[in-house]
Tab-separated table of C-alpha atoms in Angstrom:
chain	number	residue	atom	x	y	z
A	423	MET	CA	0.092	0.227	0.195
A	424	TRP	CA	1.470	3.286	-0.810
A	425	THR	CA	0.714	6.092	1.352
A	426	LEU	CA	-0.734	9.571	0.332
A	427	VAL	CA	2.652	11.098	0.284
A	428	GLU	CA	4.421	8.542	-1.733
A	429	CYS	CA	1.470	8.895	-4.382
A	430	ARG	CA	1.478	12.740	-4.549
A	431	SER	CA	5.344	12.364	-5.230
A	432	SER	CA	4.981	9.770	-7.634
A	433	VAL	CA	2.728	11.917	-9.575
A	434	ASN	CA	5.126	14.942	-9.353
A	435	VAL	CA	8.284	12.997	-10.188
A	436	ILE	CA	8.740	10.470	-12.827
A	437	TYR	CA	11.996	9.181	-11.392
A	438	PHE	CA	11.865	6.051	-9.986
A	439	LEU	CA	14.623	3.337	-8.619
A	440	GLN	CA	14.939	-0.318	-8.388
A	441	GLY	CA	13.327	-1.597	-5.364
A	442	ALA	CA	13.642	-4.768	-3.423
A	443	GLY	CA	16.562	-3.515	-1.882
A	444	ALA	CA	18.417	-3.126	-5.267
A	445	PHE	CA	19.281	0.338	-4.666
A	446	GLU	CA	20.500	-0.035	-1.292
A	447	LEU	CA	23.091	-2.736	-2.448
A	448	ALA	CA	24.355	-0.942	-5.421
A	449	ALA	CA	24.782	2.476	-3.481
A	450	ARG	CA	26.772	0.418	-0.897
A	451	LYS	CA	29.209	-1.140	-3.720
A	452	HIS	CA	29.751	2.468	-5.264
A	453	LEU	CA	30.595	4.004	-1.664
A	454	ILE	CA	32.692	1.166	-1.011
A	455	ASN	CA	34.408	0.713	-4.299
A	456	GLU	CA	34.529	4.082	-5.523
A	457	VAL	CA	33.867	6.488	-2.715
A	458	LYS	CA	35.977	5.157	0.059
A	459	LYS	CA	38.956	5.305	-2.263
A	460	THR	CA	38.725	9.652	-3.002
A	461	VAL	CA	38.648	10.401	0.797
A	462	LYS	CA	41.241	9.483	3.586
A	463	GLY	CA	42.019	8.898	7.141
A	464	ARG	CA	38.608	9.004	9.478
A	465	ALA	CA	36.176	9.896	6.667
A	466	GLN	CA	36.911	6.492	5.080
A	467	LEU	CA	35.382	5.135	8.219
A	468	GLY	CA	32.441	7.433	7.768
A	469	VAL	CA	31.749	6.278	4.143
A	470	GLU	CA	32.335	2.544	5.173
A	471	ALA	CA	29.806	3.169	7.977
A	472	PHE	CA	27.362	4.704	5.688
A	473	ALA	CA	27.330	2.113	3.135
A	474	ASP	CA	27.087	-0.290	6.000
A	475	ALA	CA	23.944	1.499	7.051
A	476	LEU	CA	22.092	1.193	3.838
A	477	LEU	CA	21.979	-2.476	4.510
A	478	VAL	CA	19.428	-1.982	6.809
A	479	VAL	CA	16.718	-1.812	4.085
A	480	PRO	CA	17.311	-5.389	2.782
A	481	LYS	CA	18.011	-6.636	6.231
A	482	THR	CA	14.505	-5.460	7.066
A	483	LEU	CA	12.837	-6.802	4.154
A	484	ALA	CA	14.444	-10.201	4.679
A	485	GLU	CA	13.655	-10.237	8.476
A	486	ASN	CA	10.106	-9.376	7.844
A	487	SER	CA	9.456	-11.951	5.275
A	488	GLY	CA	10.696	-14.593	7.959
A	489	LEU	CA	14.029	-14.866	5.893
A	490	ASP	CA	17.685	-15.474	7.198
A	491	THR	CA	18.800	-12.057	7.119
A	492	GLN	CA	22.499	-13.103	6.898
A	493	ASP	CA	22.184	-15.918	4.137
A	494	GLU	CA	20.048	-13.254	1.902
A	495	ILE	CA	22.403	-10.322	2.440
A	496	VAL	CA	25.308	-13.139	1.062
A	497	THR	CA	23.553	-14.145	-1.587
A	498	LEU	CA	22.316	-10.326	-2.605
A	499	THR	CA	26.122	-9.004	-1.972
A	500	GLY	CA	27.619	-11.770	-4.062
A	501	GLU	CA	25.489	-11.358	-7.061
A	502	HIS	CA	25.573	-7.193	-7.192
A	503	ASN	CA	29.775	-8.091	-6.753
A	504	ARG	CA	29.384	-9.783	-10.152
A	505	ASP	CA	27.519	-6.599	-11.472
A	506	ASN	CA	24.436	-8.275	-11.234
A	507	ILE	CA	21.832	-5.582	-10.184
A	508	VAL	CA	18.941	-7.873	-8.149
A	509	GLY	CA	16.792	-7.132	-5.247
A	510	ILE	CA	15.612	-9.956	-2.409
A	511	ASN	CA	12.679	-11.839	-3.514
A	512	LEU	CA	10.407	-12.000	-0.601
A	513	GLN	CA	8.406	-14.752	-1.404
A	514	THR	CA	11.106	-17.936	-1.831
A	515	GLY	CA	14.273	-15.749	-0.528
A	516	GLY	CA	17.053	-15.797	-3.003
A	517	THR	CA	17.129	-12.979	-5.739
A	518	LEU	CA	14.996	-11.476	-8.186
A	519	ASP	CA	15.453	-8.682	-11.023
A	520	PRO	CA	13.037	-5.806	-9.516
A	521	GLN	CA	12.860	-4.105	-12.913
A	522	THR	CA	11.308	-7.244	-14.688
A	523	GLU	CA	8.970	-7.769	-11.581
A	524	GLY	CA	8.021	-4.059	-11.574
A	525	ILE	CA	9.224	-3.113	-7.986
A	526	PHE	CA	10.581	-0.072	-7.590
A	527	ASP	CA	11.217	3.005	-5.289
A	528	ASN	CA	10.058	6.588	-5.731
A	529	TYR	CA	13.348	8.791	-6.184
A	530	SER	CA	11.737	11.660	-4.205
A	531	VAL	CA	11.029	9.469	-1.180
A	532	LYS	CA	14.639	7.537	-1.209
A	533	ARG	CA	16.409	11.003	-1.485
A	534	GLN	CA	14.829	12.456	1.171
A	535	LEU	CA	15.383	9.412	3.318
A	536	LEU	CA	18.980	9.511	2.409
A	537	ASN	CA	19.275	13.147	3.390
A	538	SER	CA	17.426	13.176	6.611
A	539	GLY	CA	18.626	9.887	7.973
A	540	PRO	CA	22.179	10.927	8.836
A	541	VAL	CA	20.709	14.127	10.112
A	542	ILE	CA	18.396	12.229	12.314
A	543	ALA	CA	21.206	9.988	13.517
A	544	SER	CA	23.965	12.844	14.416
A	545	GLN	CA	20.864	14.677	16.439
A	546	LEU	CA	19.753	11.425	18.238
A	547	LEU	CA	23.793	10.845	19.083
A	548	LEU	CA	24.014	14.694	20.128
A	549	VAL	CA	21.081	14.127	22.545
A	550	ASP	CA	22.367	11.142	24.259
A	551	GLU	CA	25.783	13.119	24.549
A	552	VAL	CA	23.820	16.127	26.184
A	553	ILE	CA	21.865	13.511	28.701
A	554	ARG	CA	24.854	11.878	29.657
A	555	ALA	CA	26.666	14.980	30.406
A	556	GLY	CA	23.828	16.040	32.500
A	557	ARG	CA	23.737	13.133	34.658
A	558	ASN	CA	27.453	13.246	35.235
A	559	MET	CA	27.252	16.797	36.452
A	560	ARG	CA	24.759	15.364	39.087
A	561	LYS	CA	26.884	12.902	40.496
A	562	PRO	CA	28.689	14.172	43.725
A	563	ASN	CA	32.339	13.746	43.606
């Protein structure tokens, strides 16, 4: 079921990405194989952490479908490393071609997710840091 926001944004924007976790796996591969080489030092760790965080989508799809998460991720990343753009088959496990199956994600929704996700995560970490600092200030020495 599409939400009203997804329906509205799909009418306004004609760009779609392959779904079923295929985009996230392809983006992760690009970040690890291409982008990580262009940055130095600690930034490489950040690129790698962000790339690994993208796997949350296919992992969640697998888990919610009752599939073995690790087996599915290993299978999917293996296919992507062989330059096959595949997504997760939620019915039987394994892989499928999202384009052939008509499984797409809305570009606008995905862009917003990728832009807001890191900001929200850093804000949560900041709040956690402030709470911890407040607790430390209340402790008597």
